[in-house]
PDB file as gemmi writes it, atoms N, CA and C in Angstrom:
CRYST1    1.000    1.000    1.000  90.00  90.00  90.00 P 1                      
ATOM      1  N   MET A   1     -67.342  47.419 -35.575  1.00  0.00           N  
ATOM      2  CA  MET A   1     -67.701  46.466 -36.589  1.00  0.00           C  
ATOM      3  C   MET A   1     -66.499  45.623 -36.999  1.00  0.00           C  
ATOM      4  N   ARG A   2     -65.375  46.255 -37.145  1.00  0.00           N  
ATOM      5  CA  ARG A   2     -64.163  45.531 -37.536  1.00  0.00           C  
ATOM      6  C   ARG A   2     -63.742  44.535 -36.468  1.00  0.00           C  
ATOM      7  N   LEU A   3     -63.917  44.915 -35.210  1.00  0.00           N  
ATOM      8  CA  LEU A   3     -63.535  44.012 -34.121  1.00  0.00           C  
ATOM      9  C   LEU A   3     -64.407  42.765 -34.109  1.00  0.00           C  
ATOM     10  N   LYS A   4     -65.686  42.951 -34.352  1.00  0.00           N  
ATOM     11  CA  LYS A   4     -66.595  41.801 -34.401  1.00  0.00           C  
ATOM     12  C   LYS A   4     -66.235  40.879 -35.558  1.00  0.00           C  
ATOM     13  N   GLU A   5     -65.945  41.463 -36.688  1.00  0.00           N  
ATOM     14  CA  GLU A   5     -65.565  40.676 -37.867  1.00  0.00           C  
ATOM     15  C   GLU A   5     -64.260  39.933 -37.631  1.00  0.00           C  
ATOM     16  N   GLN A   6     -63.320  40.603 -37.009  1.00  0.00           N  
ATOM     17  CA  GLN A   6     -62.030  39.975 -36.706  1.00  0.00           C  
ATOM     18  C   GLN A   6     -62.207  38.845 -35.694  1.00  0.00           C  
ATOM     19  N   ALA A   7     -63.046  39.057 -34.689  1.00  0.00           N  
ATOM     20  CA  ALA A   7     -63.314  38.018 -33.689  1.00  0.00           C  
ATOM     21  C   ALA A   7     -63.983  36.806 -34.340  1.00  0.00           C  
ATOM     22  N   ARG A   8     -64.919  37.057 -35.258  1.00  0.00           N  
ATOM     23  CA  ARG A   8     -65.595  35.964 -35.958  1.00  0.00           C  
ATOM     24  C   ARG A   8     -64.605  35.174 -36.813  1.00  0.00           C  
ATOM     25  N   ARG A   9     -63.720  35.878 -37.486  1.00  0.00           N  
ATOM     26  CA  ARG A   9     -62.710  35.208 -38.319  1.00  0.00           C  
ATOM     27  C   ARG A   9     -61.749  34.382 -37.461  1.00  0.00           C  
ATOM     28  N   THR A  10     -61.371  34.917 -36.333  1.00  0.00           N  
ATOM     29  CA  THR A  10     -60.484  34.195 -35.423  1.00  0.00           C  
ATOM     30  C   THR A  10     -61.157  32.913 -34.936  1.00  0.00           C  
ATOM     31  N   GLU A  11     -62.447  33.016 -34.576  1.00  0.00           N  
ATOM     32  CA  GLU A  11     -63.175  31.827 -34.128  1.00  0.00           C  
ATOM     33  C   GLU A  11     -63.304  30.811 -35.256  1.00  0.00           C  
ATOM     34  N   ASP A  12     -63.564  31.289 -36.465  1.00  0.00           N  
ATOM     35  CA  ASP A  12     -63.647  30.384 -37.618  1.00  0.00           C  
ATOM     36  C   ASP A  12     -62.319  29.670 -37.856  1.00  0.00           C  
ATOM     37  N   ASP A  13     -61.221  30.389 -37.726  1.00  0.00           N  
ATOM     38  CA  ASP A  13     -59.895  29.785 -37.886  1.00  0.00           C  
ATOM     39  C   ASP A  13     -59.650  28.723 -36.817  1.00  0.00           C  
ATOM     40  N   GLN A  14     -60.023  29.035 -35.581  1.00  0.00           N  
ATOM     41  CA  GLN A  14     -59.860  28.073 -34.485  1.00  0.00           C  
ATOM     42  C   GLN A  14     -60.735  26.846 -34.715  1.00  0.00           C  
ATOM     43  N   ARG A  15     -61.950  27.083 -35.182  1.00  0.00           N  
ATOM     44  CA  ARG A  15     -62.879  25.977 -35.459  1.00  0.00           C  
ATOM     45  C   ARG A  15     -62.304  25.045 -36.533  1.00  0.00           C  
ATOM     46  N   LEU A  16     -61.746  25.622 -37.586  1.00  0.00           N  
ATOM     47  CA  LEU A  16     -61.133  24.813 -38.644  1.00  0.00           C  
ATOM     48  C   LEU A  16     -59.936  24.019 -38.122  1.00  0.00           C  
ATOM     49  N   ALA A  17     -59.125  24.656 -37.313  1.00  0.00           N  
ATOM     50  CA  ALA A  17     -57.944  23.987 -36.765  1.00  0.00           C  
ATOM     51  C   ALA A  17     -58.340  22.831 -35.848  1.00  0.00           C  
ATOM     52  N   MET A  18     -59.435  22.986 -35.149  1.00  0.00           N  
ATOM     53  CA  MET A  18     -59.872  21.985 -34.181  1.00  0.00           C  
ATOM     54  C   MET A  18     -60.764  20.907 -34.796  1.00  0.00           C  
ATOM     55  N   HIS A  19     -61.276  21.169 -35.979  1.00  0.00           N  
ATOM     56  CA  HIS A  19     -62.255  20.284 -36.602  1.00  0.00           C  
ATOM     57  C   HIS A  19     -61.773  18.840 -36.706  1.00  0.00           C  
ATOM     58  N   ASP A  20     -60.589  18.623 -37.213  1.00  0.00           N  
ATOM     59  CA  ASP A  20     -60.078  17.258 -37.395  1.00  0.00           C  
ATOM     60  C   ASP A  20     -59.924  16.529 -36.070  1.00  0.00           C  
ATOM     61  N   GLN A  21     -59.438  17.220 -35.066  1.00  0.00           N  
ATOM     62  CA  GLN A  21     -59.261  16.612 -33.745  1.00  0.00           C  
ATOM     63  C   GLN A  21     -60.614  16.214 -33.150  1.00  0.00           C  
ATOM     64  N   VAL A  22     -61.583  17.120 -33.206  1.00  0.00           N  
ATOM     65  CA  VAL A  22     -62.915  16.842 -32.661  1.00  0.00           C  
ATOM     66  C   VAL A  22     -63.567  15.715 -33.454  1.00  0.00           C  
ATOM     67  N   ASP A  23     -63.421  15.749 -34.767  1.00  0.00           N  
ATOM     68  CA  ASP A  23     -64.008  14.712 -35.616  1.00  0.00           C  
ATOM     69  C   ASP A  23     -63.423  13.337 -35.293  1.00  0.00           C  
ATOM     70  N   ALA A  24     -62.136  13.272 -35.058  1.00  0.00           N  
ATOM     71  CA  ALA A  24     -61.488  11.998 -34.703  1.00  0.00           C  
ATOM     72  C   ALA A  24     -61.988  11.485 -33.357  1.00  0.00           C  
ATOM     73  N   GLN A  25     -62.124  12.372 -32.393  1.00  0.00           N  
ATOM     74  CA  GLN A  25     -62.636  11.968 -31.072  1.00  0.00           C  
ATOM     75  C   GLN A  25     -64.061  11.455 -31.192  1.00  0.00           C  
ATOM     76  N   LEU A  26     -64.869  12.114 -32.004  1.00  0.00           N  
ATOM     77  CA  LEU A  26     -66.250  11.699 -32.192  1.00  0.00           C  
ATOM     78  C   LEU A  26     -66.341  10.340 -32.875  1.00  0.00           C  
ATOM     79  N   ARG A  27     -65.536  10.154 -33.908  1.00  0.00           N  
ATOM     80  CA  ARG A  27     -65.536   8.859 -34.599  1.00  0.00           C  
ATOM     81  C   ARG A  27     -65.144   7.737 -33.654  1.00  0.00           C  
ATOM     82  N   GLN A  28     -64.142   7.981 -32.835  1.00  0.00           N  
ATOM     83  CA  GLN A  28     -63.705   6.975 -31.869  1.00  0.00           C  
ATOM     84  C   GLN A  28     -64.809   6.690 -30.853  1.00  0.00           C  
ATOM     85  N   TRP A  29     -65.504   7.712 -30.400  1.00  0.00           N  
ATOM     86  CA  TRP A  29     -66.566   7.567 -29.405  1.00  0.00           C  
ATOM     87  C   TRP A  29     -67.742   6.753 -29.943  1.00  0.00           C  
ATOM     88  N   LYS A  30     -68.159   7.045 -31.176  1.00  0.00           N  
ATOM     89  CA  LYS A  30     -69.358   6.386 -31.688  1.00  0.00           C  
ATOM     90  C   LYS A  30     -69.069   5.111 -32.488  1.00  0.00           C  
ATOM     91  N   ASP A  31     -67.810   4.792 -32.721  1.00  0.00           N  
ATOM     92  CA  ASP A  31     -67.440   3.624 -33.513  1.00  0.00           C  
ATOM     93  C   ASP A  31     -68.057   2.354 -32.943  1.00  0.00           C  
ATOM     94  N   GLY A  32     -68.861   1.687 -33.750  1.00  0.00           N  
ATOM     95  CA  GLY A  32     -69.473   0.425 -33.365  1.00  0.00           C  
ATOM     96  C   GLY A  32     -70.741   0.558 -32.550  1.00  0.00           C  
ATOM     97  N   LYS A  33     -71.138   1.785 -32.222  1.00  0.00           N  
ATOM     98  CA  LYS A  33     -72.359   1.941 -31.425  1.00  0.00           C  
ATOM     99  C   LYS A  33     -73.243   3.075 -31.941  1.00  0.00           C  
ATOM    100  N   GLN A  34     -73.159   3.373 -33.233  1.00  0.00           N  
ATOM    101  CA  GLN A  34     -73.903   4.474 -33.820  1.00  0.00           C  
ATOM    102  C   GLN A  34     -75.401   4.414 -33.512  1.00  0.00           C  
ATOM    103  N   GLN A  35     -75.979   3.246 -33.573  1.00  0.00           N  
ATOM    104  CA  GLN A  35     -77.418   3.099 -33.348  1.00  0.00           C  
ATOM    105  C   GLN A  35     -77.750   2.552 -31.958  1.00  0.00           C  
ATOM    106  N   ASN A  36     -76.759   2.375 -31.121  1.00  0.00           N  
ATOM    107  CA  ASN A  36     -76.969   1.837 -29.782  1.00  0.00           C  
ATOM    108  C   ASN A  36     -77.058   2.990 -28.788  1.00  0.00           C  
ATOM    109  N   LEU A  37     -78.265   3.453 -28.556  1.00  0.00           N  
ATOM    110  CA  LEU A  37     -78.479   4.619 -27.707  1.00  0.00           C  
ATOM    111  C   LEU A  37     -77.973   4.401 -26.289  1.00  0.00           C  
ATOM    112  N   ARG A  38     -78.165   3.216 -25.767  1.00  0.00           N  
ATOM    113  CA  ARG A  38     -77.704   2.933 -24.394  1.00  0.00           C  
ATOM    114  C   ARG A  38     -76.179   3.087 -24.286  1.00  0.00           C  
ATOM    115  N   ALA A  39     -75.471   2.521 -25.242  1.00  0.00           N  
ATOM    116  CA  ALA A  39     -74.004   2.603 -25.222  1.00  0.00           C  
ATOM    117  C   ALA A  39     -73.533   4.040 -25.403  1.00  0.00           C  
ATOM    118  N   LEU A  40     -74.199   4.780 -26.269  1.00  0.00           N  
ATOM    119  CA  LEU A  40     -73.822   6.175 -26.484  1.00  0.00           C  
ATOM    120  C   LEU A  40     -74.061   7.014 -25.230  1.00  0.00           C  
ATOM    121  N   LEU A  41     -75.237   6.844 -24.625  1.00  0.00           N  
ATOM    122  CA  LEU A  41     -75.554   7.607 -23.409  1.00  0.00           C  
ATOM    123  C   LEU A  41     -74.591   7.286 -22.269  1.00  0.00           C  
ATOM    124  N   SER A  42     -74.226   6.021 -22.160  1.00  0.00           N  
ATOM    125  CA  SER A  42     -73.356   5.627 -21.046  1.00  0.00           C  
ATOM    126  C   SER A  42     -71.897   6.029 -21.264  1.00  0.00           C  
ATOM    127  N   SER A  43     -71.600   6.602 -22.422  1.00  0.00           N  
ATOM    128  CA  SER A  43     -70.210   6.997 -22.679  1.00  0.00           C  
ATOM    129  C   SER A  43     -70.044   8.480 -23.038  1.00  0.00           C  
ATOM    130  N   VAL A  44     -71.089   9.273 -22.909  1.00  0.00           N  
ATOM    131  CA  VAL A  44     -70.991  10.711 -23.211  1.00  0.00           C  
ATOM    132  C   VAL A  44     -69.922  11.368 -22.343  1.00  0.00           C  
ATOM    133  N   HIS A  45     -69.797  10.921 -21.119  1.00  0.00           N  
ATOM    134  CA  HIS A  45     -68.827  11.527 -20.190  1.00  0.00           C  
ATOM    135  C   HIS A  45     -67.375  11.362 -20.664  1.00  0.00           C  
ATOM    136  N   LEU A  46     -67.127  10.436 -21.581  1.00  0.00           N  
ATOM    137  CA  LEU A  46     -65.771  10.271 -22.110  1.00  0.00           C  
ATOM    138  C   LEU A  46     -65.376  11.440 -23.020  1.00  0.00           C  
ATOM    139  N   LEU A  47     -66.365  12.019 -23.685  1.00  0.00           N  
ATOM    140  CA  LEU A  47     -66.112  13.173 -24.546  1.00  0.00           C  
ATOM    141  C   LEU A  47     -66.269  14.491 -23.797  1.00  0.00           C  
ATOM    142  N   LEU A  48     -67.215  14.511 -22.886  1.00  0.00           N  
ATOM    143  CA  LEU A  48     -67.522  15.729 -22.136  1.00  0.00           C  
ATOM    144  C   LEU A  48     -67.407  15.414 -20.643  1.00  0.00           C  
ATOM    145  N   PRO A  49     -66.249  15.625 -20.084  1.00  0.00           N  
ATOM    146  CA  PRO A  49     -65.983  15.218 -18.694  1.00  0.00           C  
ATOM    147  C   PRO A  49     -66.891  15.845 -17.637  1.00  0.00           C  
ATOM    148  N   ASN A  50     -67.565  16.955 -17.963  1.00  0.00           N  
ATOM    149  CA  ASN A  50     -68.447  17.564 -16.978  1.00  0.00           C  
ATOM    150  C   ASN A  50     -69.771  16.824 -16.831  1.00  0.00           C  
ATOM    151  N   PHE A  51     -69.993  15.815 -17.662  1.00  0.00           N  
ATOM    152  CA  PHE A  51     -71.201  15.003 -17.563  1.00  0.00           C  
ATOM    153  C   PHE A  51     -71.029  13.910 -16.515  1.00  0.00           C  
ATOM    154  N   THR A  52     -72.063  13.687 -15.758  1.00  0.00           N  
ATOM    155  CA  THR A  52     -72.065  12.592 -14.801  1.00  0.00           C  
ATOM    156  C   THR A  52     -72.247  11.290 -15.579  1.00  0.00           C  
ATOM    157  N   PRO A  53     -71.386  10.317 -15.353  1.00  0.00           N  
ATOM    158  CA  PRO A  53     -71.518   9.047 -16.074  1.00  0.00           C  
ATOM    159  C   PRO A  53     -72.867   8.378 -15.803  1.00  0.00           C  
ATOM    160  N   ILE A  54     -73.427   7.776 -16.839  1.00  0.00           N  
ATOM    161  CA  ILE A  54     -74.672   7.016 -16.724  1.00  0.00           C  
ATOM    162  C   ILE A  54     -74.293   5.552 -16.868  1.00  0.00           C  
ATOM    163  N   GLY A  55     -74.545   4.789 -15.834  1.00  0.00           N  
ATOM    164  CA  GLY A  55     -74.239   3.364 -15.890  1.00  0.00           C  
ATOM    165  C   GLY A  55     -75.216   2.639 -16.792  1.00  0.00           C  
ATOM    166  N   ILE A  56     -74.729   1.678 -17.527  1.00  0.00           N  
ATOM    167  CA  ILE A  56     -75.588   0.911 -18.433  1.00  0.00           C  
ATOM    168  C   ILE A  56     -76.701   0.214 -17.652  1.00  0.00           C  
ATOM    169  N   HIS A  57     -76.407  -0.130 -16.404  1.00  0.00           N  
ATOM    170  CA  HIS A  57     -77.414  -0.783 -15.559  1.00  0.00           C  
ATOM    171  C   HIS A  57     -78.558   0.168 -15.188  1.00  0.00           C  
ATOM    172  N   GLU A  58     -78.325   1.462 -15.335  1.00  0.00           N  
ATOM    173  CA  GLU A  58     -79.352   2.454 -15.014  1.00  0.00           C  
ATOM    174  C   GLU A  58     -80.327   2.677 -16.168  1.00  0.00           C  
ATOM    175  N   ILE A  59     -79.990   2.192 -17.345  1.00  0.00           N  
ATOM    176  CA  ILE A  59     -80.827   2.466 -18.515  1.00  0.00           C  
ATOM    177  C   ILE A  59     -81.218   1.177 -19.246  1.00  0.00           C  
ATOM    178  N   ILE A  60     -81.594   0.190 -18.484  1.00  0.00           N  
ATOM    179  CA  ILE A  60     -82.034  -1.071 -19.089  1.00  0.00           C  
ATOM    180  C   ILE A  60     -83.463  -0.940 -19.612  1.00  0.00           C  
ATOM    181  N   GLU A  61     -84.332  -0.335 -18.815  1.00  0.00           N  
ATOM    182  CA  GLU A  61     -85.729  -0.162 -19.230  1.00  0.00           C  
ATOM    183  C   GLU A  61     -85.845   0.983 -20.231  1.00  0.00           C  
ATOM    184  N   ALA A  62     -86.754   0.829 -21.176  1.00  0.00           N  
ATOM    185  CA  ALA A  62     -86.940   1.847 -22.212  1.00  0.00           C  
ATOM    186  C   ALA A  62     -87.325   3.204 -21.616  1.00  0.00           C  
ATOM    187  N   SER A  63     -88.123   3.190 -20.563  1.00  0.00           N  
ATOM    188  CA  SER A  63     -88.528   4.463 -19.946  1.00  0.00           C  
ATOM    189  C   SER A  63     -87.338   5.183 -19.313  1.00  0.00           C  
ATOM    190  N   LYS A  64     -86.406   4.420 -18.770  1.00  0.00           N  
ATOM    191  CA  LYS A  64     -85.191   5.008 -18.173  1.00  0.00           C  
ATOM    192  C   LYS A  64     -84.267   5.552 -19.266  1.00  0.00           C  
ATOM    193  N   VAL A  65     -84.231   4.858 -20.401  1.00  0.00           N  
ATOM    194  CA  VAL A  65     -83.439   5.329 -21.534  1.00  0.00           C  
ATOM    195  C   VAL A  65     -84.001   6.664 -22.015  1.00  0.00           C  
ATOM    196  N   LYS A  66     -85.311   6.735 -22.122  1.00  0.00           N  
ATOM    197  CA  LYS A  66     -85.946   7.967 -22.573  1.00  0.00           C  
ATOM    198  C   LYS A  66     -85.628   9.122 -21.622  1.00  0.00           C  
ATOM    199  N   ARG A  67     -85.719   8.881 -20.332  1.00  0.00           N  
ATOM    200  CA  ARG A  67     -85.433   9.917 -19.342  1.00  0.00           C  
ATOM    201  C   ARG A  67     -83.975  10.380 -19.434  1.00  0.00           C  
ATOM    202  N   ALA A  68     -83.053   9.413 -19.533  1.00  0.00           N  
ATOM    203  CA  ALA A  68     -81.622   9.761 -19.638  1.00  0.00           C  
ATOM    204  C   ALA A  68     -81.346  10.522 -20.935  1.00  0.00           C  
ATOM    205  N   TYR A  69     -81.981  10.089 -22.010  1.00  0.00           N  
ATOM    206  CA  TYR A  69     -81.817  10.767 -23.300  1.00  0.00           C  
ATOM    207  C   TYR A  69     -82.299  12.210 -23.210  1.00  0.00           C  
ATOM    208  N   MET A  70     -83.496  12.406 -22.672  1.00  0.00           N  
ATOM    209  CA  MET A  70     -84.073  13.751 -22.577  1.00  0.00           C  
ATOM    210  C   MET A  70     -83.203  14.672 -21.717  1.00  0.00           C  
ATOM    211  N   ARG A  71     -82.705  14.168 -20.623  1.00  0.00           N  
ATOM    212  CA  ARG A  71     -81.847  14.980 -19.752  1.00  0.00           C  
ATOM    213  C   ARG A  71     -80.529  15.331 -20.438  1.00  0.00           C  
ATOM    214  N   THR A  72     -79.964  14.367 -21.135  1.00  0.00           N  
ATOM    215  CA  THR A  72     -78.687  14.600 -21.819  1.00  0.00           C  
ATOM    216  C   THR A  72     -78.860  15.593 -22.952  1.00  0.00           C  
ATOM    217  N   ILE A  73     -79.889  15.410 -23.751  1.00  0.00           N  
ATOM    218  CA  ILE A  73     -80.150  16.304 -24.877  1.00  0.00           C  
ATOM    219  C   ILE A  73     -80.400  17.739 -24.384  1.00  0.00           C  
ATOM    220  N   ALA A  74     -81.097  17.852 -23.265  1.00  0.00           N  
ATOM    221  CA  ALA A  74     -81.368  19.189 -22.721  1.00  0.00           C  
ATOM    222  C   ALA A  74     -80.069  19.916 -22.366  1.00  0.00           C  
ATOM    223  N   LYS A  75     -79.072  19.179 -21.903  1.00  0.00           N  
ATOM    224  CA  LYS A  75     -77.786  19.781 -21.544  1.00  0.00           C  
ATOM    225  C   LYS A  75     -76.933  20.091 -22.773  1.00  0.00           C  
ATOM    226  N   LEU A  76     -77.130  19.318 -23.845  1.00  0.00           N  
ATOM    227  CA  LEU A  76     -76.297  19.460 -25.040  1.00  0.00           C  
ATOM    228  C   LEU A  76     -76.861  20.399 -26.098  1.00  0.00           C  
ATOM    229  N   HIS A  77     -78.127  20.739 -25.978  1.00  0.00           N  
ATOM    230  CA  HIS A  77     -78.772  21.555 -27.002  1.00  0.00           C  
ATOM    231  C   HIS A  77     -77.972  22.842 -27.228  1.00  0.00           C  
ATOM    232  N   PRO A  78     -77.693  23.169 -28.487  1.00  0.00           N  
ATOM    233  CA  PRO A  78     -76.878  24.359 -28.783  1.00  0.00           C  
ATOM    234  C   PRO A  78     -77.393  25.649 -28.139  1.00  0.00           C  
ATOM    235  N   ASP A  79     -78.696  25.793 -28.013  1.00  0.00           N  
ATOM    236  CA  ASP A  79     -79.261  26.993 -27.398  1.00  0.00           C  
ATOM    237  C   ASP A  79     -79.160  26.984 -25.880  1.00  0.00           C  
ATOM    238  N   LYS A  80     -78.889  25.831 -25.288  1.00  0.00           N  
ATOM    239  CA  LYS A  80     -78.835  25.704 -23.837  1.00  0.00           C  
ATOM    240  C   LYS A  80     -77.421  25.714 -23.270  1.00  0.00           C  
ATOM    241  N   LEU A  81     -76.421  25.700 -24.136  1.00  0.00           N  
ATOM    242  CA  LEU A  81     -75.044  25.712 -23.655  1.00  0.00           C  
ATOM    243  C   LEU A  81     -74.734  27.039 -22.975  1.00  0.00           C  
ATOM    244  N   ALA A  82     -73.904  26.980 -21.956  1.00  0.00           N  
ATOM    245  CA  ALA A  82     -73.500  28.196 -21.248  1.00  0.00           C  
ATOM    246  C   ALA A  82     -72.782  29.137 -22.209  1.00  0.00           C  
ATOM    247  N   LYS A  83     -72.928  30.424 -21.988  1.00  0.00           N  
ATOM    248  CA  LYS A  83     -72.331  31.428 -22.879  1.00  0.00           C  
ATOM    249  C   LYS A  83     -70.811  31.352 -22.926  1.00  0.00           C  
ATOM    250  N   GLY A  84     -70.172  31.068 -21.807  1.00  0.00           N  
ATOM    251  CA  GLY A  84     -68.713  31.072 -21.756  1.00  0.00           C  
ATOM    252  C   GLY A  84     -68.051  29.754 -22.083  1.00  0.00           C  
ATOM    253  N   VAL A  85     -68.800  28.808 -22.659  1.00  0.00           N  
ATOM    254  CA  VAL A  85     -68.249  27.488 -22.937  1.00  0.00           C  
ATOM    255  C   VAL A  85     -67.182  27.595 -24.031  1.00  0.00           C  
ATOM    256  N   ASP A  86     -66.126  26.810 -23.876  1.00  0.00           N  
ATOM    257  CA  ASP A  86     -65.032  26.873 -24.850  1.00  0.00           C  
ATOM    258  C   ASP A  86     -65.456  26.277 -26.193  1.00  0.00           C  
ATOM    259  N   LEU A  87     -64.697  26.589 -27.212  1.00  0.00           N  
ATOM    260  CA  LEU A  87     -65.024  26.205 -28.584  1.00  0.00           C  
ATOM    261  C   LEU A  87     -65.070  24.691 -28.758  1.00  0.00           C  
ATOM    262  N   ARG A  88     -64.122  23.967 -28.178  1.00  0.00           N  
ATOM    263  CA  ARG A  88     -64.093  22.502 -28.302  1.00  0.00           C  
ATOM    264  C   ARG A  88     -65.362  21.893 -27.726  1.00  0.00           C  
ATOM    265  N   THR A  89     -65.745  22.336 -26.532  1.00  0.00           N  
ATOM    266  CA  THR A  89     -66.952  21.810 -25.891  1.00  0.00           C  
ATOM    267  C   THR A  89     -68.186  22.115 -26.728  1.00  0.00           C  
ATOM    268  N   SER A  90     -68.223  23.284 -27.294  1.00  0.00           N  
ATOM    269  CA  SER A  90     -69.342  23.665 -28.155  1.00  0.00           C  
ATOM    270  C   SER A  90     -69.422  22.761 -29.382  1.00  0.00           C  
ATOM    271  N   MET A  91     -68.292  22.518 -30.015  1.00  0.00           N  
ATOM    272  CA  MET A  91     -68.258  21.671 -31.210  1.00  0.00           C  
ATOM    273  C   MET A  91     -68.634  20.226 -30.875  1.00  0.00           C  
ATOM    274  N   VAL A  92     -68.077  19.703 -29.797  1.00  0.00           N  
ATOM    275  CA  VAL A  92     -68.360  18.326 -29.397  1.00  0.00           C  
ATOM    276  C   VAL A  92     -69.833  18.191 -29.005  1.00  0.00           C  
ATOM    277  N   SER A  93     -70.338  19.142 -28.235  1.00  0.00           N  
ATOM    278  CA  SER A  93     -71.738  19.095 -27.796  1.00  0.00           C  
ATOM    279  C   SER A  93     -72.690  19.069 -28.986  1.00  0.00           C  
ATOM    280  N   SER A  94     -72.420  19.900 -29.961  1.00  0.00           N  
ATOM    281  CA  SER A  94     -73.261  19.950 -31.149  1.00  0.00           C  
ATOM    282  C   SER A  94     -73.254  18.619 -31.899  1.00  0.00           C  
ATOM    283  N   SER A  95     -72.091  18.037 -32.043  1.00  0.00           N  
ATOM    284  CA  SER A  95     -71.983  16.760 -32.757  1.00  0.00           C  
ATOM    285  C   SER A  95     -72.621  15.619 -31.974  1.00  0.00           C  
ATOM    286  N   VAL A  96     -72.394  15.588 -30.671  1.00  0.00           N  
ATOM    287  CA  VAL A  96     -72.988  14.547 -29.832  1.00  0.00           C  
ATOM    288  C   VAL A  96     -74.507  14.680 -29.861  1.00  0.00           C  
ATOM    289  N   PHE A  97     -75.005  15.895 -29.828  1.00  0.00           N  
ATOM    290  CA  PHE A  97     -76.437  16.160 -29.920  1.00  0.00           C  
ATOM    291  C   PHE A  97     -77.015  15.500 -31.172  1.00  0.00           C  
ATOM    292  N   THR A  98     -76.358  15.692 -32.301  1.00  0.00           N  
ATOM    293  CA  THR A  98     -76.817  15.122 -33.567  1.00  0.00           C  
ATOM    294  C   THR A  98     -76.772  13.591 -33.546  1.00  0.00           C  
ATOM    295  N   VAL A  99     -75.678  13.036 -33.061  1.00  0.00           N  
ATOM    296  CA  VAL A  99     -75.525  11.574 -33.008  1.00  0.00           C  
ATOM    297  C   VAL A  99     -76.600  10.960 -32.110  1.00  0.00           C  
ATOM    298  N   LEU A 100     -76.836  11.565 -30.949  1.00  0.00           N  
ATOM    299  CA  LEU A 100     -77.845  11.038 -30.031  1.00  0.00           C  
ATOM    300  C   LEU A 100     -79.249  11.142 -30.617  1.00  0.00           C  
ATOM    301  N   ASN A 101     -79.527  12.207 -31.338  1.00  0.00           N  
ATOM    302  CA  ASN A 101     -80.844  12.326 -31.980  1.00  0.00           C  
ATOM    303  C   ASN A 101     -81.063  11.222 -33.003  1.00  0.00           C  
ATOM    304  N   GLU A 102     -80.032  10.921 -33.773  1.00  0.00           N  
ATOM    305  CA  GLU A 102     -80.144   9.837 -34.761  1.00  0.00           C  
ATOM    306  C   GLU A 102     -80.327   8.491 -34.069  1.00  0.00           C  
ATOM    307  N   ALA A 103     -79.591   8.275 -32.996  1.00  0.00           N  
ATOM    308  CA  ALA A 103     -79.714   7.017 -32.249  1.00  0.00           C  
ATOM    309  C   ALA A 103     -81.088   6.923 -31.586  1.00  0.00           C  
ATOM    310  N   TRP A 104     -81.618   8.052 -31.136  1.00  0.00           N  
ATOM    311  CA  TRP A 104     -82.948   8.071 -30.514  1.00  0.00           C  
ATOM    312  C   TRP A 104     -84.012   7.659 -31.531  1.00  0.00           C  
ATOM    313  N   ASP A 105     -83.913   8.149 -32.746  1.00  0.00           N  
ATOM    314  CA  ASP A 105     -84.866   7.767 -33.789  1.00  0.00           C  
ATOM    315  C   ASP A 105     -84.818   6.261 -34.037  1.00  0.00           C  
ATOM    316  N   ALA A 106     -83.633   5.694 -34.087  1.00  0.00           N  
ATOM    317  CA  ALA A 106     -83.492   4.246 -34.277  1.00  0.00           C  
ATOM    318  C   ALA A 106     -84.039   3.486 -33.068  1.00  0.00           C  
ATOM    319  N   PHE A 107     -83.775   3.999 -31.869  1.00  0.00           N  
ATOM    320  CA  PHE A 107     -84.257   3.359 -30.640  1.00  0.00           C  
ATOM    321  C   PHE A 107     -85.783   3.351 -30.598  1.00  0.00           C  
ATOM    322  N   LYS A 108     -86.398   4.474 -30.961  1.00  0.00           N  
ATOM    323  CA  LYS A 108     -87.860   4.551 -30.953  1.00  0.00           C  
ATOM    324  C   LYS A 108     -88.462   3.517 -31.904  1.00  0.00           C  
ATOM    325  N   ALA A 109     -87.877   3.394 -33.076  1.00  0.00           N  
ATOM    326  CA  ALA A 109     -88.384   2.440 -34.059  1.00  0.00           C  
ATOM    327  C   ALA A 109     -88.202   0.996 -33.583  1.00  0.00           C  
ATOM    328  N   GLN A 110     -87.065   0.736 -32.962  1.00  0.00           N  
ATOM    329  CA  GLN A 110     -86.755  -0.620 -32.502  1.00  0.00           C  
ATOM    330  C   GLN A 110     -87.573  -1.015 -31.276  1.00  0.00           C  
ATOM    331  N   GLU A 111     -87.699  -0.100 -30.332  1.00  0.00           N  
ATOM    332  CA  GLU A 111     -88.367  -0.407 -29.059  1.00  0.00           C  
ATOM    333  C   GLU A 111     -89.844  -0.048 -29.048  1.00  0.00           C  
ATOM    334  N   GLY A 112     -90.301   0.680 -30.047  1.00  0.00           N  
ATOM    335  CA  GLY A 112     -91.698   1.096 -30.097  1.00  0.00           C  
ATOM    336  C   GLY A 112     -92.025   2.141 -29.042  1.00  0.00           C  
ATOM    337  N   VAL A 113     -91.061   2.975 -28.729  1.00  0.00           N  
ATOM    338  CA  VAL A 113     -91.248   4.030 -27.732  1.00  0.00           C  
ATOM    339  C   VAL A 113     -91.641   5.306 -28.451  1.00  0.00           C  
ATOM    340  N   SER A 114     -92.456   6.107 -27.788  1.00  0.00           N  
ATOM    341  CA  SER A 114     -92.834   7.393 -28.420  1.00  0.00           C  
ATOM    342  C   SER A 114     -92.247   8.556 -27.667  1.00  0.00           C  
TER     343      SER A 114                                                      
END                                                                             
């Protein structure tokens, strides 16, 4: 029990130490494109290098945007992340997941997509 508690505290300490760095990277990534789903999707690979880049030319049609969004969200979902993923990737994935969901809601309203 003590080992689990100590491990949790260590992870919490690491999370706090990394929070500002991850937050700065996220702000830089989404700056000026918070509601632009196409721009966000085409730049996810800048934050998470294991993602295959999505060219803006690949997501011009709304149906293609929806497909790219669904595939990206499926990879970023907190429950779908690999067990051995590092803390930074976990934190970034969670934040990107939230940002993309907000942009998706705006995209649906703007484009009339369901």
